[in-house]
PDB file of C-alpha atoms and ligand atoms in Angstrom:
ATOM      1  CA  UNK A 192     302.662 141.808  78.241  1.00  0.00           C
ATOM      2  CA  UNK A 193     305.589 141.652  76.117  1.00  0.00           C
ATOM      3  CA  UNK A 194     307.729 138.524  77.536  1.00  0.00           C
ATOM      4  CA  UNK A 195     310.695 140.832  78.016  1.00  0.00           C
ATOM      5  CA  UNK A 196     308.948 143.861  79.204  1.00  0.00           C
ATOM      6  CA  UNK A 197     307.847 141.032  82.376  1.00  0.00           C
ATOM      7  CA  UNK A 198     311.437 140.064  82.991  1.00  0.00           C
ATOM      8  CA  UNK A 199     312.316 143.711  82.871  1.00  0.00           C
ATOM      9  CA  UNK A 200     309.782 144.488  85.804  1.00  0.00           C
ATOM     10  CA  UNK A 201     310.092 141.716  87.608  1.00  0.00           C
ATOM     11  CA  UNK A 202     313.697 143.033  87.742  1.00  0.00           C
ATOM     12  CA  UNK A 203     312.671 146.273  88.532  1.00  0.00           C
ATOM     13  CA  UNK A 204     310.297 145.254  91.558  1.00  0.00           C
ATOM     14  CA  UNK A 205     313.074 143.151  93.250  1.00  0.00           C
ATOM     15  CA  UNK A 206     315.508 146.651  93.277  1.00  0.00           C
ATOM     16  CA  UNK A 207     312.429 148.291  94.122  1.00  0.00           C
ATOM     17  CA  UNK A 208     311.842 146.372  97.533  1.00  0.00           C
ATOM     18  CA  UNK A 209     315.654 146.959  98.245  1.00  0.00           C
ATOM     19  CA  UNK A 210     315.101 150.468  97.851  1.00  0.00           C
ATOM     20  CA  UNK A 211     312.152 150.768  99.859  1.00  0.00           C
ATOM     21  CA  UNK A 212     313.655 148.880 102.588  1.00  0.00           C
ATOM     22  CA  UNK A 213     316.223 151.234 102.798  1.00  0.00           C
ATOM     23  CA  UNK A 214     315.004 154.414 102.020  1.00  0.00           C
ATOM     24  CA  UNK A 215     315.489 156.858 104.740  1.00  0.00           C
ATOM     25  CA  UNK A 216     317.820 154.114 107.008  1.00  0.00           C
ATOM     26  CA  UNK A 217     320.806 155.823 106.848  1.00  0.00           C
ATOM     27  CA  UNK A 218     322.852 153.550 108.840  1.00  0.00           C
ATOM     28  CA  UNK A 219     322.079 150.834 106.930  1.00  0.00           C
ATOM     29  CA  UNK A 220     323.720 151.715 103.897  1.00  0.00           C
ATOM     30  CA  UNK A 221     327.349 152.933 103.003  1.00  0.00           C
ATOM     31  CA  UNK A 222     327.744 155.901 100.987  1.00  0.00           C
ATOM     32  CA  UNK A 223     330.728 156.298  98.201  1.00  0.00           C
ATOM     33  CA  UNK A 224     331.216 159.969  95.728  1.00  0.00           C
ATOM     34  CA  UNK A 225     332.371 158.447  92.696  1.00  0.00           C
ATOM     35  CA  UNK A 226     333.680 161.790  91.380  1.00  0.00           C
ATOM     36  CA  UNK A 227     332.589 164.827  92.621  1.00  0.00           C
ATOM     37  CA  UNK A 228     328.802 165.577  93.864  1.00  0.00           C
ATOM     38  CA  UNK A 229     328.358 162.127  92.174  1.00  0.00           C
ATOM     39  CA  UNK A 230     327.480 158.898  94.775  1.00  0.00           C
ATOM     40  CA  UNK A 231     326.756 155.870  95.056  1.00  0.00           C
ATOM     41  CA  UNK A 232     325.685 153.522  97.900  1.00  0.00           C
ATOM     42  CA  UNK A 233     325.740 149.758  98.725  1.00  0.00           C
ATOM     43  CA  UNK A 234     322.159 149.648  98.041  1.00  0.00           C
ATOM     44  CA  UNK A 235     322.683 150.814  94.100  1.00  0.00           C
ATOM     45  CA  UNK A 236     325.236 148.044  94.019  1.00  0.00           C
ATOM     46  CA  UNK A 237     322.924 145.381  95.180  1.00  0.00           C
ATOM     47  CA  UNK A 238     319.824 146.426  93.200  1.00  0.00           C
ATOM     48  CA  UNK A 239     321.734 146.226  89.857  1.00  0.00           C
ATOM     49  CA  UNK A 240     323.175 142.512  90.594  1.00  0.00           C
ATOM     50  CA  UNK A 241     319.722 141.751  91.479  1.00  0.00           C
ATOM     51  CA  UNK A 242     318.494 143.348  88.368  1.00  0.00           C
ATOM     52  CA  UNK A 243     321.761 141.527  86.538  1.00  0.00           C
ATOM     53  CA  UNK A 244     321.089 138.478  87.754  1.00  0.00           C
ATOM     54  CA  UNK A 245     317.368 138.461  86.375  1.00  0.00           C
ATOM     55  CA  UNK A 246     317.760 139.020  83.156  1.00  0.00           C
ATOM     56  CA  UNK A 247     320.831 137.113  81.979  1.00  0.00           C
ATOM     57  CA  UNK A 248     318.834 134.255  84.282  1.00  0.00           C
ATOM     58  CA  UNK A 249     316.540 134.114  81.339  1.00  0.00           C
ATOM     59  CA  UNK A 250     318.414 135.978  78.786  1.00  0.00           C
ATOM     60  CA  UNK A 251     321.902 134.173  78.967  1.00  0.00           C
ATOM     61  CA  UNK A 252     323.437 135.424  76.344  1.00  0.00           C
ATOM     62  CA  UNK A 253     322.146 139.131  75.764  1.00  0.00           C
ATOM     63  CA  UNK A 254     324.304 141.964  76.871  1.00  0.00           C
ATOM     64  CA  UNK A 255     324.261 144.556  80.074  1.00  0.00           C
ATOM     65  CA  UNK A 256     325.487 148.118  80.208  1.00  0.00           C
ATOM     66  CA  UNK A 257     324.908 148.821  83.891  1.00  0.00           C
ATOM     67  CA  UNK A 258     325.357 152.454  85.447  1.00  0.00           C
ATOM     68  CA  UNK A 259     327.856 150.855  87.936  1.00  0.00           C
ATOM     69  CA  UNK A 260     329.369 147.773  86.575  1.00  0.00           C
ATOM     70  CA  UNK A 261     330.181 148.631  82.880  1.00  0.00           C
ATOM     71  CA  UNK A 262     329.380 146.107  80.050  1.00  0.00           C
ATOM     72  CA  UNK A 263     329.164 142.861  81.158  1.00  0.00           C
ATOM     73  CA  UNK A 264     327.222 139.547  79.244  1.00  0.00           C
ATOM     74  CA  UNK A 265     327.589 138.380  75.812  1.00  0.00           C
ATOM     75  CA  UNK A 266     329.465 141.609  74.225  1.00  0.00           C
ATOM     76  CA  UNK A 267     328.477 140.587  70.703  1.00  0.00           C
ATOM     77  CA  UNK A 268     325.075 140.133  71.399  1.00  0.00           C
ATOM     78  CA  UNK A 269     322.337 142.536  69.314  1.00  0.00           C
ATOM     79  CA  UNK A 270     320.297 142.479  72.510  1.00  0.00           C
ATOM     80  CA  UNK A 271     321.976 144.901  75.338  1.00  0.00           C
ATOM     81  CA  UNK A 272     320.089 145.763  78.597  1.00  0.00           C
ATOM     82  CA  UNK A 273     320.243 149.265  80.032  1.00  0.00           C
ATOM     83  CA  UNK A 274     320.330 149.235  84.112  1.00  0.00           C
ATOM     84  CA  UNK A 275     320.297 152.009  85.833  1.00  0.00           C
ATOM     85  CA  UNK A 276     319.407 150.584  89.749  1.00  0.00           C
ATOM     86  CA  UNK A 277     318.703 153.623  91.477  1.00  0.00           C
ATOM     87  CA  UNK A 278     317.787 156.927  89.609  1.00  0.00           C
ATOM     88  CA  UNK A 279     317.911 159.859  92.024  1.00  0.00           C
ATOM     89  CA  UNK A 280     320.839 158.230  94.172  1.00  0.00           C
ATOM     90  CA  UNK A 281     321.137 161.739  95.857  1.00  0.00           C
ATOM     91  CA  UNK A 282     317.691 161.565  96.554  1.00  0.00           C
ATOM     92  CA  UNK A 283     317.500 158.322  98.122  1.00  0.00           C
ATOM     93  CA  UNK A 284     321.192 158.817 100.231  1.00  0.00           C
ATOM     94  CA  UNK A 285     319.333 162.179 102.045  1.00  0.00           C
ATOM     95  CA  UNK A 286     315.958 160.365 102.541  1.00  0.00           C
ATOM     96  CA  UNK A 287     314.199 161.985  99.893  1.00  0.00           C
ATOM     97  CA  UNK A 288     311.499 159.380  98.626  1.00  0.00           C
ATOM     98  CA  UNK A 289     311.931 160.184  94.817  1.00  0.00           C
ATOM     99  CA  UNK A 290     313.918 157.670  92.920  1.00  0.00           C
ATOM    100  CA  UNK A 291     313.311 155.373  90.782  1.00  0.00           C
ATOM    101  CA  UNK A 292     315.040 151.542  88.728  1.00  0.00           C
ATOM    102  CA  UNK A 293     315.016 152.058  85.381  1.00  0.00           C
ATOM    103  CA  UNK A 294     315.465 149.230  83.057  1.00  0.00           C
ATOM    104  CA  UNK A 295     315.725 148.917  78.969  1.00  0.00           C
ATOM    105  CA  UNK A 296     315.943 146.673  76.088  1.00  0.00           C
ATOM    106  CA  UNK A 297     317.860 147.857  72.757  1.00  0.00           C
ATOM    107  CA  UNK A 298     318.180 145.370  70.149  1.00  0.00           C
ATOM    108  CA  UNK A 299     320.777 146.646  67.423  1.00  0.00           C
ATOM    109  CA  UNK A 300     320.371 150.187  69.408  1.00  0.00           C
ATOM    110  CA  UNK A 301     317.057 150.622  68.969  1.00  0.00           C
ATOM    111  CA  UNK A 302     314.871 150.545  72.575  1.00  0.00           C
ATOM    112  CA  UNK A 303     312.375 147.746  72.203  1.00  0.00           C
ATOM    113  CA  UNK A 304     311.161 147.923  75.709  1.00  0.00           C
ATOM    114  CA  UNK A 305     310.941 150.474  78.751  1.00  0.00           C
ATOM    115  CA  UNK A 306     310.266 149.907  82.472  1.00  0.00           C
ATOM    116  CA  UNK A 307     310.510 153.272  85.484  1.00  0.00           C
ATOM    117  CA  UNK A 308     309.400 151.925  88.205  1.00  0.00           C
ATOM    118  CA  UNK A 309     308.976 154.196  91.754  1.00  0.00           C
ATOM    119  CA  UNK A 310     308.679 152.036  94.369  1.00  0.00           C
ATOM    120  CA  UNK A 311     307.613 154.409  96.824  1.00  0.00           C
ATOM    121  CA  UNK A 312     304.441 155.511  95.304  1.00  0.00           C
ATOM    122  CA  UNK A 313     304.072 151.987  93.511  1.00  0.00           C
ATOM    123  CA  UNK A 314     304.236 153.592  90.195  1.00  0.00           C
ATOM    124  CA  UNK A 315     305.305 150.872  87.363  1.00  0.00           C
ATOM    125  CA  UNK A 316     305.659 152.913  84.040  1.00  0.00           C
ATOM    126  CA  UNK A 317     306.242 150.805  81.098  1.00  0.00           C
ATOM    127  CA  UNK A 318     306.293 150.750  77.330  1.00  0.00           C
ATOM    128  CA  UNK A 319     307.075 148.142  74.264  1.00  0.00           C
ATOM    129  CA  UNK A 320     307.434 149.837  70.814  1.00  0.00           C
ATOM    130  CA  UNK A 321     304.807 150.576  69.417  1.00  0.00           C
ATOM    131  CA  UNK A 322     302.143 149.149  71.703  1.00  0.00           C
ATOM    132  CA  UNK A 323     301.720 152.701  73.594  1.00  0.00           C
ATOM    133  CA  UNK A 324     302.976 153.414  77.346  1.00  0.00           C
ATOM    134  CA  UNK A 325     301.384 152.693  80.618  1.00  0.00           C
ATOM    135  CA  UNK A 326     301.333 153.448  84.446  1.00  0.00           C
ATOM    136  CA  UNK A 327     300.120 150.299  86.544  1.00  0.00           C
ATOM    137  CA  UNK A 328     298.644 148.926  83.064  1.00  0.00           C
ATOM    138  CA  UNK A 329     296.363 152.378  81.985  1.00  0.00           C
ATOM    139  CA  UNK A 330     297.682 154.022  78.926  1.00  0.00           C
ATOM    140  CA  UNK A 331     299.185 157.296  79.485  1.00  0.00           C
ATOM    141  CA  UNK A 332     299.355 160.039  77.234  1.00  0.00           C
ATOM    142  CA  UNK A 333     301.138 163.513  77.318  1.00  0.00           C
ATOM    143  CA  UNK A 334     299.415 166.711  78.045  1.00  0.00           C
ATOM    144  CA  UNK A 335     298.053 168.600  75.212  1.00  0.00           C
ATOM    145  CA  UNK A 336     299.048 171.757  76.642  1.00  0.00           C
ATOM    146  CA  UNK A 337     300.153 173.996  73.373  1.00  0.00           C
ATOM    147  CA  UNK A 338     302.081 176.956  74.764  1.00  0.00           C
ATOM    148  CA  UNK A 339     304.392 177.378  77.797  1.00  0.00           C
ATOM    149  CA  UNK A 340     301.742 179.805  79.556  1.00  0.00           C
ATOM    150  CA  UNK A 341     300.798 177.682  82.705  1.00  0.00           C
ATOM    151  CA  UNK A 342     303.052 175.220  81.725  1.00  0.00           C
ATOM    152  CA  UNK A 343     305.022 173.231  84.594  1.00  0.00           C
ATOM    153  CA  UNK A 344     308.301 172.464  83.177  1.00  0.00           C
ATOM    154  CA  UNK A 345     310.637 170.004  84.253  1.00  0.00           C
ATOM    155  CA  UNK A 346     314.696 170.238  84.408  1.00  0.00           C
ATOM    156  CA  UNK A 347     317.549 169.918  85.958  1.00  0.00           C
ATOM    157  CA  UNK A 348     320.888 171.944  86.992  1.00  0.00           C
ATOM    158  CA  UNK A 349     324.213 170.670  84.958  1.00  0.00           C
ATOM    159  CA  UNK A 350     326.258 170.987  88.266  1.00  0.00           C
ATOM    160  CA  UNK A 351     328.165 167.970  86.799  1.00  0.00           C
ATOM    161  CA  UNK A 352     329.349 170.172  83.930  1.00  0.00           C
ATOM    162  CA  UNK A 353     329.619 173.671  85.883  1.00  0.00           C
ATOM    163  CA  UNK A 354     331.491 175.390  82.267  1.00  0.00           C
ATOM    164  CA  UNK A 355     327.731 174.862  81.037  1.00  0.00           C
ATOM    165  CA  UNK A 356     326.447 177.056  84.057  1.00  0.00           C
ATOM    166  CA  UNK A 357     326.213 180.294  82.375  1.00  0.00           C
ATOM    167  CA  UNK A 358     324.535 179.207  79.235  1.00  0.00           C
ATOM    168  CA  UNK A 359     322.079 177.484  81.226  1.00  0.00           C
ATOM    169  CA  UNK A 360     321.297 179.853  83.633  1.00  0.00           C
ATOM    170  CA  UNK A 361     320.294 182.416  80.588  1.00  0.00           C
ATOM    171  CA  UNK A 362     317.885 179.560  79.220  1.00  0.00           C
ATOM    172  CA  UNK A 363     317.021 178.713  82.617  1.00  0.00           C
ATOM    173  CA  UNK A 364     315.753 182.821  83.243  1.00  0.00           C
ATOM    174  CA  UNK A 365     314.009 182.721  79.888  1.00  0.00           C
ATOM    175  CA  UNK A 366     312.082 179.628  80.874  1.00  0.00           C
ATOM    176  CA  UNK A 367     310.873 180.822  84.467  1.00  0.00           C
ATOM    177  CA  UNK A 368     309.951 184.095  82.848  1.00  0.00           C
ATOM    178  CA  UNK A 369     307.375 182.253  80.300  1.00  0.00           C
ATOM    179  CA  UNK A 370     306.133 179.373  82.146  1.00  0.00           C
ATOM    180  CA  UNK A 371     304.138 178.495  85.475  1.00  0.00           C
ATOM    181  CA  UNK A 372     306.999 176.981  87.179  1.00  0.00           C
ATOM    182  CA  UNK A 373     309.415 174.456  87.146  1.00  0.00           C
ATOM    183  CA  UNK A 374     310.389 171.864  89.350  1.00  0.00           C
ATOM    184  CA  UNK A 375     313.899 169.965  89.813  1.00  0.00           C
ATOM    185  CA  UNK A 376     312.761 166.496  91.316  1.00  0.00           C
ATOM    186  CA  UNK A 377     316.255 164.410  91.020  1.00  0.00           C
ATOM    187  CA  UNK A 378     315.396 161.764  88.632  1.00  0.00           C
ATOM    188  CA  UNK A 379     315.425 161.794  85.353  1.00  0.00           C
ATOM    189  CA  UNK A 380     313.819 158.868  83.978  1.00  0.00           C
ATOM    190  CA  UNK A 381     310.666 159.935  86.243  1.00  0.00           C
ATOM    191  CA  UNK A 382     310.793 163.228  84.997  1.00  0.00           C
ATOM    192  CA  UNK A 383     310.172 161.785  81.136  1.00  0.00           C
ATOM    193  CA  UNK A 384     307.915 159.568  82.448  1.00  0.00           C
ATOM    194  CA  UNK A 385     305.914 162.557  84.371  1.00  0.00           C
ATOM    195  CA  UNK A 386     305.753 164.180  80.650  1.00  0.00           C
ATOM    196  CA  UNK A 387     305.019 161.092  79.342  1.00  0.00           C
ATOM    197  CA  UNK A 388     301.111 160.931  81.975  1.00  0.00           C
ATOM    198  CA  UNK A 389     301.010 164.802  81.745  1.00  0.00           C
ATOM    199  CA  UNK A 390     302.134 165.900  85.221  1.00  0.00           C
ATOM    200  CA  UNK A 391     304.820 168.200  83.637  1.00  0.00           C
ATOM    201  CA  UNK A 392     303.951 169.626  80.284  1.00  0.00           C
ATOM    202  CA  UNK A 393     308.011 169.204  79.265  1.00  0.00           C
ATOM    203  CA  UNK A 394     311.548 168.742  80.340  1.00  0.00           C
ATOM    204  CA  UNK A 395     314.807 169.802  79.344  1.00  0.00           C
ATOM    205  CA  UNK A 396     318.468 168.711  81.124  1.00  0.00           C
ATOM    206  CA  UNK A 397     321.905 168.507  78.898  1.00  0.00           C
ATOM    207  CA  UNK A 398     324.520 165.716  80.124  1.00  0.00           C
ATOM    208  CA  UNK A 399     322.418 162.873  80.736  1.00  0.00           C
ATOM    209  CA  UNK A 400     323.709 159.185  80.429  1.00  0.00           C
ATOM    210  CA  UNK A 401     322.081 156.381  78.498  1.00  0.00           C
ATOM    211  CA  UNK A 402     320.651 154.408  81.571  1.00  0.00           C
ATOM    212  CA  UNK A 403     319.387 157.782  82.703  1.00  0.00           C
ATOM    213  CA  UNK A 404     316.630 158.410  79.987  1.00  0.00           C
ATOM    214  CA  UNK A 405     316.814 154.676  78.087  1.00  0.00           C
ATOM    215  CA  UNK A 406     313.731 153.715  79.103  1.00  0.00           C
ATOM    216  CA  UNK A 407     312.193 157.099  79.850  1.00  0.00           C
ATOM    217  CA  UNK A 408     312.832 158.043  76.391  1.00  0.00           C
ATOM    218  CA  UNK A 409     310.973 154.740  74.880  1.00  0.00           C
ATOM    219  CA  UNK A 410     308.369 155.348  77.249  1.00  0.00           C
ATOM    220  CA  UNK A 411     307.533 159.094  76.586  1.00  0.00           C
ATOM    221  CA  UNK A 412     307.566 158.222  73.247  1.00  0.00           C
ATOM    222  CA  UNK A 413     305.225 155.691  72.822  1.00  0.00           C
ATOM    223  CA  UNK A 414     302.755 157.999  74.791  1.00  0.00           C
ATOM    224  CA  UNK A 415     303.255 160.635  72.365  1.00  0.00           C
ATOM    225  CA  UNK A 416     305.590 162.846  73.246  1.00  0.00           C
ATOM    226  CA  UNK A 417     309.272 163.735  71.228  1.00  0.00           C
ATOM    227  CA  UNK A 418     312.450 163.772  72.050  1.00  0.00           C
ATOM    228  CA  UNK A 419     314.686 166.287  70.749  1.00  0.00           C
ATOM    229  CA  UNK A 420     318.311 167.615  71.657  1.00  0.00           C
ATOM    230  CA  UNK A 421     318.797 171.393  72.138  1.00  0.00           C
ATOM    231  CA  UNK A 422     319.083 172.044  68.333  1.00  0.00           C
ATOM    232  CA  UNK A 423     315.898 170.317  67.285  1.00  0.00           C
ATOM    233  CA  UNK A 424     318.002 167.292  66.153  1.00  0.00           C
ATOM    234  CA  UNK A 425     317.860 163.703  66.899  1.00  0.00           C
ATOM    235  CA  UNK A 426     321.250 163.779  68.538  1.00  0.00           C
ATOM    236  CA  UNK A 427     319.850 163.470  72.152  1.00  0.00           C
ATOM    237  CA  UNK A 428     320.787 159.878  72.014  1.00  0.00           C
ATOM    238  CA  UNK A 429     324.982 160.588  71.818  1.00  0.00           C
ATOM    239  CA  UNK A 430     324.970 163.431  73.532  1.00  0.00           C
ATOM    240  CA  UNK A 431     322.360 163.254  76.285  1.00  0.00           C
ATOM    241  CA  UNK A 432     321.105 166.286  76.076  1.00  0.00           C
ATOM    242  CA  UNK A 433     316.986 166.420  75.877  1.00  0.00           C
ATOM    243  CA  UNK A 434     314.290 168.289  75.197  1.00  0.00           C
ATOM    244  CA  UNK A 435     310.958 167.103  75.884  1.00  0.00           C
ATOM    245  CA  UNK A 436     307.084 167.464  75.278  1.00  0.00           C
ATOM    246  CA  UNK A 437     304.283 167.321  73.297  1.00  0.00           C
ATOM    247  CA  UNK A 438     305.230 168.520  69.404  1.00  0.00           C
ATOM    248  CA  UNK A 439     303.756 172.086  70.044  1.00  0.00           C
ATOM    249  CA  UNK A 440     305.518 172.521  73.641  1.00  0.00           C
ATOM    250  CA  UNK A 441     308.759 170.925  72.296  1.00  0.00           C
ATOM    251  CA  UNK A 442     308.768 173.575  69.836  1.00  0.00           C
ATOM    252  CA  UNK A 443     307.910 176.504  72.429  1.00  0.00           C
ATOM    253  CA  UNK A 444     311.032 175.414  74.513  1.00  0.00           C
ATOM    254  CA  UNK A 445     313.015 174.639  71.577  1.00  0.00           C
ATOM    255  CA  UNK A 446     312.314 179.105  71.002  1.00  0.00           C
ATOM    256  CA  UNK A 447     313.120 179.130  74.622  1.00  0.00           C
ATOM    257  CA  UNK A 448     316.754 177.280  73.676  1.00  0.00           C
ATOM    258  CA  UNK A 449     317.019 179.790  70.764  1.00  0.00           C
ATOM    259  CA  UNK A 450     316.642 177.770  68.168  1.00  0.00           C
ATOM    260  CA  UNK A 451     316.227 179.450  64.807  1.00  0.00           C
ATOM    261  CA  UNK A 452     316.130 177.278  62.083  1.00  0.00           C
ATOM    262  CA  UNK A 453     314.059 174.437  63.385  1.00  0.00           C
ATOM    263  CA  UNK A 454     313.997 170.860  61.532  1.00  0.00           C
ATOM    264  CA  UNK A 455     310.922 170.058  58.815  1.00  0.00           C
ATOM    265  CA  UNK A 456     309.353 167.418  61.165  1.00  0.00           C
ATOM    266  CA  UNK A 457     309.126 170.586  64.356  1.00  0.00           C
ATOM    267  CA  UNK A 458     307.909 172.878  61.535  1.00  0.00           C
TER     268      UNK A 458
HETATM  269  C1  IPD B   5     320.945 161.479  88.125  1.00  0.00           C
HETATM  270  C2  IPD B   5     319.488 161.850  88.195  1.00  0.00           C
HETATM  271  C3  IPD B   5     319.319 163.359  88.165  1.00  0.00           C
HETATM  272  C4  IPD B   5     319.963 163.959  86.951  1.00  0.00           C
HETATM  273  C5  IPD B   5     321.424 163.559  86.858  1.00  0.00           C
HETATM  274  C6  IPD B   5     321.542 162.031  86.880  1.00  0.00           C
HETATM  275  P1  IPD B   5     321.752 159.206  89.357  1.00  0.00           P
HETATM  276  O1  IPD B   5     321.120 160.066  88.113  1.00  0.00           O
HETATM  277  O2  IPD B   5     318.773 161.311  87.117  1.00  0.00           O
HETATM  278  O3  IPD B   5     317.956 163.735  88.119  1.00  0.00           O
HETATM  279  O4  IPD B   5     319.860 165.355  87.019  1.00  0.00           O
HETATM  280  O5  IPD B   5     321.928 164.060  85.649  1.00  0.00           O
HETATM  281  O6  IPD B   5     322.902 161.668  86.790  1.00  0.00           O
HETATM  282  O7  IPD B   5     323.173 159.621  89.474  1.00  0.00           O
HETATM  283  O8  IPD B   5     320.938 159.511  90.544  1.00  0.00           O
HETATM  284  O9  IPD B   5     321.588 157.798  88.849  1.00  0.00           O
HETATM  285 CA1   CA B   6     320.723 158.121  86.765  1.00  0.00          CA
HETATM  286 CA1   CA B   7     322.018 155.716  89.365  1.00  0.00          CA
END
């Protein structure tokens, strides 16, 4: 394994035994909304110093850009970390055992390595460019479904930008009427990673941050699946908004977003 893919689950196993500890013990745990239906417990603030402290332990002088302590490191360094200690904080503050720590490398911005790990089902997904992506060390690849008909899509509500509501809701009622289903699970990196081994045939959510879908992003990639934002363009990686899947089902959702004119490479 990729020397820094190892540090980066090592990481990702110590949060993971925090979280598992304290999954579904709400007493133990305090509980904080850092703006509005957005929280954060002492438990997220412990995994990412344990995750901190891991990495610059062998990585001194690379850089961090955690989900709840900012930049911290070397700030000059072409080697920045992406944390995000508990994906699905909502999740894991009601007791619901989907969450995951998502860790990932980007040297001069581009990801280099990619770690999701679930520690309630045990499920290490990780990737290194251009070496493919794995769950518990078997290669995963997307599903080759080719049209949205029994497709199981996965997304997300953007009840953190509720002026987008409308807009989404028509996309939203044009996707459920094509589809199988969807599902809304509550953490994003493991819903790129579930595209990434085939359990949902895509994914779409707008407003995502960098630690949310860092790693996911590398990871879904390397098992064959694209990244797009809603426009067919690569701008997913500013703006945060993504849309997932296979070529052929990134290009039936892309219809679903209304997308006319779509890029050579989606042609
Ligand atoms: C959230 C989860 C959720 C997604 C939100 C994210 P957090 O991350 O990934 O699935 O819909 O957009 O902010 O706050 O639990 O780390
Ligand atoms: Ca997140
Ligand atoms: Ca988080």
């Amino acid at each position: 394994m990729h020397p820094m893919l190892n540090i980066a689950a090592r990481a990702a196993r110590s949060a993971g035994n925090l979280i598992a500890r304290n999954l579904g013990q709400q007493g133990s745990f305090e509980v904080e909304e850092k703006n509005k239906d957005d929280l954060v417990t002492t438990i997220d603030k412990q995994c990412e110093k344990v995750i901190i402290d891991t990495l610059l332990k062998s990585y001194r002088d690379h850089s961090v850009l955690a989900e709840e302590s900012g930049v911290v490191g070397n700030p000059d360094s072409e080697y920045q970390w992406v944390i995000d200690p508990i994906d699905g904080t909502t999740n894991f503050v009601k007791g619901i055992a989907h969450c995951a720590v998502s860790i990932a490398l980007r040297h001069n911005g581009k990801t280099e390595v990619g770690v999701v790990f679930d520690p309630m089902l045990n499920e290490m997904f990780t990737a290194a460019r251009g070496e493919g992506a794995f769950l518990n060390g078997h290669r995963i690849r997307v599903s080759p479904r080719d049209s949205l008909d029994g497709a199981i899509i996965g997304t997300a509500f953007p009840t953190r930008y509720r002026d987008r509501m409308p807009a989404y809701l028509d996309l939203f009622s044009r996707l459920i009427a094509n589809c199988a289903d969807v599902r809304r699970m509550g953490s994003a990196s493991l819903d790129l990673c579930y595209v990434a081994c085939g359990r949902f045939d895509g994914y779409l959510e707008q407003g995502l941050k960098p630690w949310d879908f860092a790693a996911g992003d590398l990871i879904l990639r390397e098992a064959g699946g694209i990244v797009s934002d809603f426009m067919g363009e690569t701008g997913y990686v500013k703006s945060g908004n993504l849309v997932s899947g296979n070529p052929k089902m990134l290009r039936a959702l892309l219809k679903i977003c209304d997308v006319q004119n779509l890029p050579a490479i989606l042609k």
